[in-house]
Amino acid sequence: MEPDLRDLISAWLGGDLDADRAAELLRRVRDDAEFRREFVEQSQMLSAIKAVQSAEPRWLSLEDEIGWGAPDEPLEDRVLQAIERERPPRHRLAAWAAAVAAVAVAAVAVVAVVGWPSAPPPSLVGDPPAAGTAGTVAVLVKADDAHWGTSDRPPPAEGTPLGVGPLRLRSGQITLNFVNGVTLSVVGPAELDVRSVDRVFCRRGKLRTRVPPGAEGFTILGPGSAVVDLGTEFALNVADDGTAEVMVFEGQAEVSVLNAAGHTLSSELCQGRNALSIDPAAGRIRDVIAEPARFAPRTTWSAPPLVLKPGFAASVRSLRPWGYWRFRERADGVVPNEVADRPAFRAKNGVRLVGTGEAGVAEFAPGRPDQVLVLDGTWTPPRADGYAIELWVLSVQFQHSSLVSVSPDGIPGDRHTALLEFTGHSRALLHEECAIRLLDRWPPSRKGGANVFSSTMYTPNRWHHLVAQLRPTGSELYVDGVLAGSAPTGPDTGTAPCRMILGRMKIGPDRDPQQIRPLVGRMAEVAVYDHPLSPAEIRSHAAATHAEP
């Protein structure tokens, strides 16, 4: 994300800007149409939450707030006109910036119904995207007997990043994982357009979606209809004639009939285990008998196995690790250290150790944010000479998840000296989205330090080999055998005995979900070294898998 856009969104989220910087950014909002459009797109997810939390049905309350009698002209022009109308003297720049943000929020809400002014959509498939790239909104994580419609593009395979654009499925079932954590299953025949990270238009087909906390407002549009998630799992069937049926399996959703201009004719809430039919031509929504078998089934899939080549463990041991843990299945939850006289990890609060023979995996299930692996002792990272942390890890979805947390013993657990994590799609943080992050920090604190973000996104439901290490020259992050980023570190090489936890940011409860960041997925073959690894050693270990794609 470019610095101007980052600063503008930061100010919108409550950050401070001096008057000169505010004036500079607002001039660009006025003068740069592409920048203005990008700001509106980035702010769209933030506006959705405010809209769906209204006490009234979403579309009805927005009609009153926005006014549908606005001129039929490009959205960005209307935003700019509103800015100019509100422009105050220079001494009120801070208030003006807030007004600009409010106008953008209101304008974006209109987009959820009528869509953006037409423009050629980017290609749906392409090369693995850079982390934080706005062009990628989802990843195809599963395709069951999928037969695709005619297209001039190659059909996407499992693991393919998807941008906005059309999706045509002749038969079979596919599952998309959006960068905000939303899971969308599609049963063919189906025709839909992926319009943004939180909006899909379905011309026909069967869809089922599950929306995690924080992604409320995900919207599926149909010909003359809209279903807005309010924290749910729901399914939608859209027929060729535009009629539709929706069933909520958990939570609630708002169901609306729209006229040809995209305005709301009627709107009703649909709550758990109930169903509604939508007839846009008649302008009618009515109750129907809920028949789950008529809708798309919930997608279920298991994590692919991690099958390592013979000799992998011997190779790790030959590099003289300080500690090495292989997650053999044990009823007592103890993960012994392969290095004699070094501490074990203990699985707590439901972490499952799964596997047979010499090795296994630690499984972190959904809905259990208290799950964690805790080192039964301390490790003193040699920050002057360097160290390395190596592991295999899989996340079932895009989600902000702490993988390894290292904090000096005896101080609060959120004051880290090292943190390795997956980032997600966040409204509160300006981190690169859906990337892998390494933080080195000394002295330990809740802020500051040197960040390294991977240059590419991680892929849900895929095993990744990670090495996070500190050298005398700085910190390095390797992803699947490739150097993904590096950063210089400060001159202070102090250290202390540290506790280490896996799968969570810190031990204990916290009211702020950002201070928990639980992993939902699997982890295996964790090793810690009192020295950095060479690029050749890292490449060799990353290439040692026979894991299924």
XYZ file of C-alpha atoms in Angstrom:
549
model
C 0.000 0.000 0.000
C 1.466 3.356 -0.997
C 2.356 5.814 1.821
C -0.284 8.443 0.932
C -3.097 5.898 0.983
C -1.763 4.311 4.168
C -1.636 7.704 5.933
C -5.132 8.653 4.772
C -6.659 5.397 6.034
C -4.666 5.671 9.256
C -6.126 9.135 9.841
C -9.593 7.777 9.131
C -9.008 5.081 11.765
C -8.165 7.763 14.318
C -4.487 8.495 13.731
C -3.101 12.018 13.919
C -1.998 14.120 10.947
C -0.525 17.590 11.086
C -2.296 20.314 9.119
C 0.196 20.386 6.231
C 0.063 16.626 5.725
C -3.749 16.658 5.910
C -3.908 19.413 3.301
C -1.536 17.489 1.026
C -3.611 14.315 1.212
C -6.898 16.105 0.684
C -5.505 17.867 -2.378
C -4.680 14.454 -3.788
C -8.178 13.197 -2.978
C -9.561 16.105 -5.014
C -7.119 15.964 -7.916
C -6.308 12.265 -8.388
C -9.326 10.220 -9.508
C -7.514 6.879 -9.261
C -6.316 7.650 -5.727
C -9.843 8.702 -4.759
C -11.265 5.436 -6.142
C -8.651 3.365 -4.317
C -9.382 5.106 -1.020
C -13.101 4.379 -1.411
C -12.341 0.724 -2.209
C -10.039 0.338 0.791
C -12.543 1.986 3.125
C -15.413 -0.159 1.879
C -14.968 -2.943 4.409
C -14.958 -0.464 7.282
C -18.228 1.053 6.156
C -19.966 -2.314 5.929
C -19.709 -2.924 9.669
C -21.208 0.465 10.503
C -24.056 -0.165 8.098
C -24.996 -3.634 9.292
C -24.995 -2.566 12.949
C -27.857 -0.157 12.303
C -30.987 -0.913 14.314
C -33.047 -0.709 11.106
C -32.651 -3.010 8.111
C -29.480 -1.973 6.346
C -30.777 -0.761 3.010
C -33.721 1.169 4.491
C -31.549 3.109 6.924
C -29.030 3.874 4.196
C -31.751 5.269 1.932
C -32.573 7.830 4.601
C -28.915 8.615 5.251
C -27.724 8.942 1.655
C -30.805 9.972 -0.305
C -31.498 8.149 -3.545
C -32.299 11.319 -5.431
C -28.623 12.074 -6.008
C -27.640 12.807 -9.614
C -26.902 9.790 -11.777
C -23.195 10.468 -12.203
C -19.961 8.654 -11.361
C -19.533 7.866 -7.696
C -16.123 9.510 -7.461
C -17.522 12.782 -8.857
C -20.241 12.757 -6.209
C -17.633 12.182 -3.495
C -15.562 15.085 -4.824
C -18.570 17.409 -4.965
C -19.405 16.559 -1.374
C -15.811 17.308 -0.382
C -15.925 20.691 -2.080
C -19.248 21.551 -0.423
C -17.793 20.715 2.982
C -14.433 22.415 2.475
C -13.742 24.673 5.504
C -11.019 27.225 6.248
C -7.490 25.926 6.808
C -7.745 25.971 10.597
C -10.505 23.335 10.384
C -8.536 20.833 8.292
C -8.841 18.061 10.885
C -12.623 18.300 10.933
C -12.659 18.465 7.135
C -10.664 15.232 6.942
C -13.274 13.556 9.111
C -16.002 14.872 6.805
C -14.197 13.431 3.771
C -14.075 10.033 5.457
C -17.765 10.199 6.331
C -18.682 11.065 2.744
C -16.612 8.124 1.504
C -18.340 5.774 3.947
C -21.764 6.837 2.750
C -20.774 6.645 -0.904
C -19.361 3.159 -0.505
C -22.639 1.917 0.929
C -24.313 2.766 -2.378
C -21.727 0.659 -4.178
C -22.792 -2.415 -2.203
C -26.118 -2.264 -4.052
C -25.466 -0.849 -7.505
C -21.800 -1.779 -8.072
C -18.943 0.272 -9.439
C -19.159 2.183 -12.699
C -18.236 -0.319 -15.354
C -14.594 -0.936 -16.153
C -12.826 -3.936 -17.647
C -12.243 -6.352 -14.750
C -8.745 -7.628 -14.061
C -7.959 -11.207 -14.945
C -9.430 -13.686 -12.514
C -6.313 -15.802 -12.384
C -2.645 -15.014 -12.563
C 0.733 -15.368 -10.952
C 1.005 -15.651 -7.156
C 0.284 -12.136 -5.922
C 2.381 -9.853 -3.827
C 1.298 -9.660 -0.212
C -1.169 -6.865 0.388
C -1.988 -6.600 -3.327
C -5.454 -5.127 -3.778
C -5.973 -7.208 -6.945
C -6.256 -10.507 -5.061
C -9.472 -11.016 -3.130
C -9.650 -14.805 -2.692
C -7.928 -18.136 -3.271
C -9.475 -21.257 -4.765
C -8.857 -23.769 -1.981
C -10.911 -26.736 -3.196
C -12.355 -27.973 -6.490
C -14.507 -31.119 -6.513
C -15.126 -32.507 -10.004
C -15.205 -28.918 -11.273
C -15.929 -28.327 -14.963
C -15.495 -24.728 -15.994
C -17.389 -22.653 -18.516
C -15.874 -21.440 -21.767
C -13.248 -18.757 -21.221
C -10.168 -17.354 -22.874
C -8.314 -17.891 -19.586
C -6.952 -21.184 -18.282
C -9.202 -22.722 -15.612
C -8.001 -22.011 -12.079
C -6.453 -24.839 -10.093
C -6.526 -25.355 -6.342
C -4.301 -22.742 -4.735
C -4.879 -20.184 -7.516
C -5.236 -16.557 -6.325
C -8.360 -14.871 -7.681
C -9.037 -11.242 -8.453
C -12.285 -9.510 -9.288
C -14.013 -10.778 -12.401
C -16.366 -13.441 -13.771
C -16.470 -17.049 -12.629
C -18.374 -19.648 -14.670
C -18.844 -23.184 -13.341
C -20.648 -25.722 -15.543
C -20.769 -28.444 -12.888
C -19.099 -29.619 -9.704
C -18.361 -27.676 -6.529
C -15.631 -25.181 -5.666
C -14.674 -23.391 -2.466
C -13.111 -19.944 -2.248
C -11.380 -18.504 0.790
C -11.538 -14.695 0.725
C -8.757 -12.645 2.260
C -11.135 -11.467 5.011
C -11.646 -15.099 6.096
C -15.017 -15.619 4.394
C -15.525 -19.098 2.927
C -17.756 -19.321 -0.150
C -18.833 -22.619 -1.729
C -20.330 -22.653 -5.226
C -22.255 -25.538 -6.838
C -22.595 -25.542 -10.621
C -24.084 -24.680 -12.934
C -23.307 -21.201 -11.647
C -22.434 -17.775 -13.028
C -21.089 -15.127 -10.701
C -18.905 -12.052 -10.637
C -16.436 -11.552 -7.808
C -16.638 -7.783 -7.321
C -14.587 -7.194 -4.183
C -13.404 -8.831 -0.994
C -16.895 -8.519 0.487
C -19.237 -8.538 -2.506
C -20.266 -11.167 -5.065
C -22.932 -10.936 -7.768
C -24.638 -14.249 -8.625
C -26.670 -14.516 -11.839
C -27.548 -18.143 -11.172
C -26.330 -21.052 -9.090
C -26.132 -22.343 -5.540
C -23.863 -20.627 -3.023
C -23.109 -21.173 0.643
C -20.988 -18.891 2.778
C -19.613 -18.803 6.286
C -18.547 -15.399 7.594
C -16.176 -15.182 10.577
C -16.302 -12.455 13.229
C -14.913 -9.234 11.830
C -16.086 -9.863 8.255
C -19.773 -9.076 8.831
C -21.379 -7.280 5.915
C -20.366 -9.782 3.243
C -22.975 -9.348 0.506
C -24.262 -11.611 -2.249
C -26.231 -9.746 -4.896
C -28.608 -11.349 -7.381
C -30.785 -10.027 -10.196
C -33.001 -7.725 -8.131
C -31.980 -9.061 -4.712
C -29.343 -8.734 -2.023
C -28.430 -10.853 1.004
C -26.220 -9.163 3.584
C -24.472 -11.197 6.257
C -24.954 -10.101 9.853
C -22.648 -12.755 11.298
C -23.874 -15.992 9.774
C -23.648 -19.097 7.757
C -26.223 -18.934 4.985
C -26.978 -20.461 1.582
C -28.532 -18.865 -1.486
C -30.076 -20.462 -4.583
C -30.541 -18.169 -7.594
C -32.685 -19.508 -10.457
C -32.363 -18.597 -14.132
C -35.397 -16.288 -13.884
C -33.864 -14.305 -10.993
C -36.032 -15.755 -8.232
C -34.059 -16.912 -5.230
C -34.255 -18.766 -1.943
C -32.092 -18.138 1.089
C -31.634 -20.240 4.207
C -29.734 -19.167 7.316
C -28.045 -22.035 9.138
C -26.568 -19.923 11.924
C -26.960 -16.278 12.966
C -28.931 -13.934 10.740
C -28.885 -12.173 7.390
C -30.788 -9.301 5.854
C -32.676 -10.126 2.668
C -33.750 -7.350 0.285
C -35.674 -6.998 -2.962
C -34.256 -4.278 -5.217
C -35.775 -2.433 -8.138
C -34.050 -1.917 -11.488
C -32.149 1.089 -10.118
C -30.836 -0.909 -7.164
C -33.150 0.723 -4.614
C -34.724 -1.299 -1.822
C -38.368 -2.260 -2.272
C -38.622 -4.437 0.826
C -36.255 -5.920 3.381
C -36.554 -8.665 5.997
C -34.309 -10.395 8.500
C -33.807 -14.138 8.159
C -32.602 -15.919 11.292
C -31.152 -19.313 12.165
C -32.666 -22.405 10.502
C -35.296 -20.387 8.625
C -35.715 -19.759 4.899
C -37.164 -17.055 2.647
C -38.031 -16.903 -1.036
C -37.320 -13.779 -3.090
C -39.344 -12.807 -6.167
C -37.865 -9.578 -7.585
C -40.441 -9.347 -10.402
C -43.284 -9.358 -7.878
C -41.319 -7.296 -5.341
C -42.037 -9.930 -2.708
C -40.230 -11.779 0.091
C -42.070 -14.587 1.869
C -41.418 -17.381 4.348
C -40.902 -20.896 2.999
C -40.240 -24.250 4.603
C -36.536 -24.642 5.331
C -35.200 -27.665 3.445
C -31.408 -27.879 3.898
C -31.076 -30.559 1.208
C -32.169 -28.019 -1.435
C -29.108 -25.856 -0.787
C -25.381 -26.222 -1.339
C -23.777 -28.486 1.265
C -21.181 -27.158 3.646
C -17.716 -27.791 2.295
C -15.628 -30.147 4.349
C -12.030 -30.945 3.667
C -9.095 -32.283 5.584
C -5.654 -30.779 5.687
C -3.286 -32.403 3.206
C -0.716 -34.660 4.840
C 2.845 -33.521 5.336
C 4.988 -36.372 4.035
C 8.696 -35.698 4.408
C 11.466 -37.486 2.579
C 13.491 -40.048 4.523
C 16.394 -38.406 6.237
C 14.703 -35.082 7.019
C 14.938 -35.550 10.786
C 18.564 -36.667 10.499
C 19.319 -33.538 8.486
C 17.784 -31.336 11.191
C 19.771 -33.098 13.907
C 22.989 -32.711 11.914
C 22.604 -28.919 12.112
C 22.840 -29.062 15.921
C 19.512 -27.533 16.967
C 19.032 -26.239 20.500
C 15.613 -27.903 20.418
C 13.620 -30.079 18.002
C 9.991 -31.178 18.476
C 8.200 -33.718 16.236
C 4.672 -33.818 17.767
C 4.299 -37.562 18.204
C 0.811 -38.579 19.291
C 0.620 -38.792 23.082
C -2.345 -38.816 25.428
C -0.615 -36.632 28.024
C -0.011 -33.773 25.562
C 3.756 -33.744 26.095
C 5.897 -33.065 23.018
C 9.377 -34.317 23.953
C 12.506 -32.506 22.850
C 14.616 -34.574 20.468
C 17.686 -32.933 22.028
C 18.607 -34.518 25.344
C 18.146 -32.513 28.542
C 16.203 -29.753 26.801
C 12.599 -28.785 27.660
C 9.494 -30.270 26.070
C 6.413 -28.458 24.804
C 3.058 -29.090 26.461
C -0.189 -29.035 24.488
C -2.902 -27.185 26.403
C -6.616 -26.471 26.069
C -7.408 -29.015 23.400
C -4.455 -28.938 20.990
C -4.417 -32.408 19.416
C -1.225 -34.301 18.662
C -1.972 -36.327 15.545
C 0.286 -38.842 13.835
C 1.969 -42.175 14.064
C 5.521 -43.425 14.257
C 8.355 -40.964 14.609
C 6.531 -37.760 13.695
C 3.143 -36.078 13.775
C 1.441 -32.697 13.726
C -0.143 -30.369 16.262
C -3.725 -29.608 15.278
C -5.361 -26.306 16.310
C -9.133 -26.564 15.848
C -11.513 -23.661 15.082
C -13.545 -22.133 17.887
C -10.842 -22.721 20.516
C -8.794 -19.510 20.796
C -7.288 -20.712 24.096
C -5.383 -23.574 22.436
C -1.617 -23.231 22.801
C 1.680 -25.129 23.037
C 3.902 -23.891 25.865
C 7.617 -24.557 26.298
C 8.219 -26.275 29.631
C 11.274 -24.144 30.367
C 13.127 -21.200 28.834
C 15.399 -20.529 25.869
C 17.945 -17.702 25.720
C 18.180 -16.558 22.083
C 21.785 -15.566 21.237
C 20.965 -12.251 19.607
C 24.598 -11.193 19.179
C 25.625 -14.222 17.094
C 22.215 -15.046 15.650
C 19.633 -17.816 15.838
C 16.993 -19.527 13.696
C 13.438 -20.809 14.192
C 12.240 -23.410 11.666
C 8.819 -25.030 11.243
C 6.203 -26.372 8.859
C 2.768 -24.769 9.218
C -0.655 -24.770 7.549
C -3.534 -22.330 8.105
C -7.023 -23.378 7.036
C -7.971 -19.802 6.107
C -6.691 -16.260 5.824
C -6.566 -15.136 9.437
C -4.252 -13.131 11.671
C -2.504 -15.964 13.515
C 0.546 -15.989 15.759
C 2.760 -18.987 15.072
C 5.755 -18.492 17.385
C 5.913 -15.986 20.228
C 9.122 -15.412 22.221
C 8.986 -13.192 25.327
C 11.454 -12.707 28.204
C 10.452 -14.683 31.260
C 8.875 -12.735 34.093
C 7.380 -9.843 32.087
C 3.931 -9.511 30.424
C 3.483 -11.867 27.480
C 2.706 -9.128 24.958
C 6.228 -7.679 25.244
C 7.989 -9.749 22.627
C 11.533 -10.091 21.507
C 10.504 -12.237 18.513
C 7.158 -12.898 16.860
C 6.375 -14.957 13.748
C 2.831 -14.840 12.396
C 0.418 -14.934 9.488
C -1.347 -11.626 8.911
C -4.964 -11.328 7.808
C -7.351 -8.758 6.393
C -7.532 -6.190 9.182
C -9.509 -2.994 9.634
C -7.437 -2.015 12.660
C -3.862 -2.711 11.543
C -1.893 -1.403 8.583
C 0.242 -4.528 8.222
C 0.649 -6.090 4.808
C -2.398 -8.291 4.362
C -2.269 -12.091 4.131
C 1.513 -12.084 4.397
C 3.978 -13.704 6.781
C 5.460 -11.363 9.364
C 8.647 -11.602 11.413
C 9.168 -9.098 14.222
C 12.481 -8.640 16.031
C 12.375 -6.328 19.032
C 14.879 -5.449 21.726
C 14.418 -4.306 24.382
C 11.106 -6.190 24.614
C 8.096 -3.927 24.284
C 4.573 -3.693 22.919
C 5.739 -1.427 20.099
C 8.727 -0.706 17.911
C 11.225 -3.193 16.555
C 12.103 -4.313 13.026
C 9.393 -5.896 10.866
C 9.911 -8.190 7.891
C 6.899 -9.031 5.707
C 6.943 -11.698 3.030
C 6.688 -10.383 -0.507
C 4.002 -12.942 -1.432
C 0.833 -14.191 0.222
C 0.577 -17.487 2.041
C -1.973 -19.984 0.726
C -4.706 -21.435 2.968
C -4.800 -25.213 3.399
C -1.222 -25.545 2.125
C 1.885 -26.485 4.059
C 4.540 -23.764 4.160
C 8.129 -24.193 5.312
C 9.254 -21.148 7.314
C 12.593 -20.066 8.717
C 12.770 -16.895 10.803
C 16.277 -15.989 11.813
C 18.486 -13.265 13.184
C 21.974 -12.642 11.843
C 24.496 -10.074 13.056
C 23.499 -8.078 9.953
C 19.747 -8.200 10.565
C 16.642 -10.393 10.502
C 15.645 -12.701 7.628
C 12.447 -14.503 6.695
C 12.509 -17.524 4.365
C 9.285 -18.942 2.920
C 9.394 -22.319 1.154
C 13.148 -22.091 0.772
C 13.224 -18.575 -0.683
C 14.362 -15.404 1.072
C 11.074 -13.494 1.355
C 12.373 -10.407 3.145
C 15.035 -8.987 5.430
C 15.565 -5.928 7.616
C 18.399 -4.370 9.594
C 18.048 -4.539 13.357
C 19.109 -2.179 16.101
C 22.567 -2.183 17.686
C 21.365 -3.555 21.034
C 22.244 -7.262 21.196
C 20.916 -7.854 24.693
C 19.057 -11.042 25.534
C 17.374 -12.863 28.399
C 15.885 -16.279 29.193
C 12.627 -16.427 27.240
C 9.468 -18.459 27.275
C 8.151 -19.625 23.917
C 4.598 -20.454 22.883
C 3.198 -21.827 19.627
C -0.171 -21.112 18.015
C -1.110 -18.011 19.984
C 0.277 -14.548 20.681
C 0.297 -14.857 24.461
C -0.957 -17.030 27.300
C -4.183 -16.185 29.079
C -7.404 -14.365 28.167
C -7.594 -10.920 26.622
C -10.568 -8.755 25.717
C -8.801 -7.583 22.576
C -8.814 -10.312 19.871
C -5.749 -8.664 18.340
C -3.817 -9.715 21.442
C -4.761 -13.396 21.004
C -4.393 -14.197 17.277
C -4.990 -17.962 17.533
C -3.873 -20.308 14.783
C -6.503 -22.488 13.131
C -4.554 -25.130 11.286
C -1.586 -27.443 11.782
C 2.064 -27.224 12.753
C 4.922 -29.724 12.521
C 8.685 -30.219 12.790
C 9.581 -27.202 14.937
C 13.304 -26.606 15.487
C 15.232 -23.825 17.224
C 18.927 -23.207 16.563
C 21.507 -21.186 18.474
C 22.935 -20.080 15.134
C 21.488 -18.932 11.789
C 21.097 -21.386 8.916
C 22.688 -21.002 5.502
C 20.526 -20.461 2.389
C 21.561 -23.902 1.105
C 20.516 -25.602 4.346
C 17.151 -23.846 4.258
C 16.534 -24.766 0.609
C 17.387 -28.389 1.336
C 14.851 -28.624 4.163
C 12.122 -26.828 2.197
C 12.583 -29.287 -0.683
C 12.251 -32.315 1.601
C 8.478 -32.626 1.381
C 6.221 -34.907 -0.603
C 3.202 -32.953 0.695
C 0.170 -33.185 -1.528
C -0.807 -29.834 -3.103
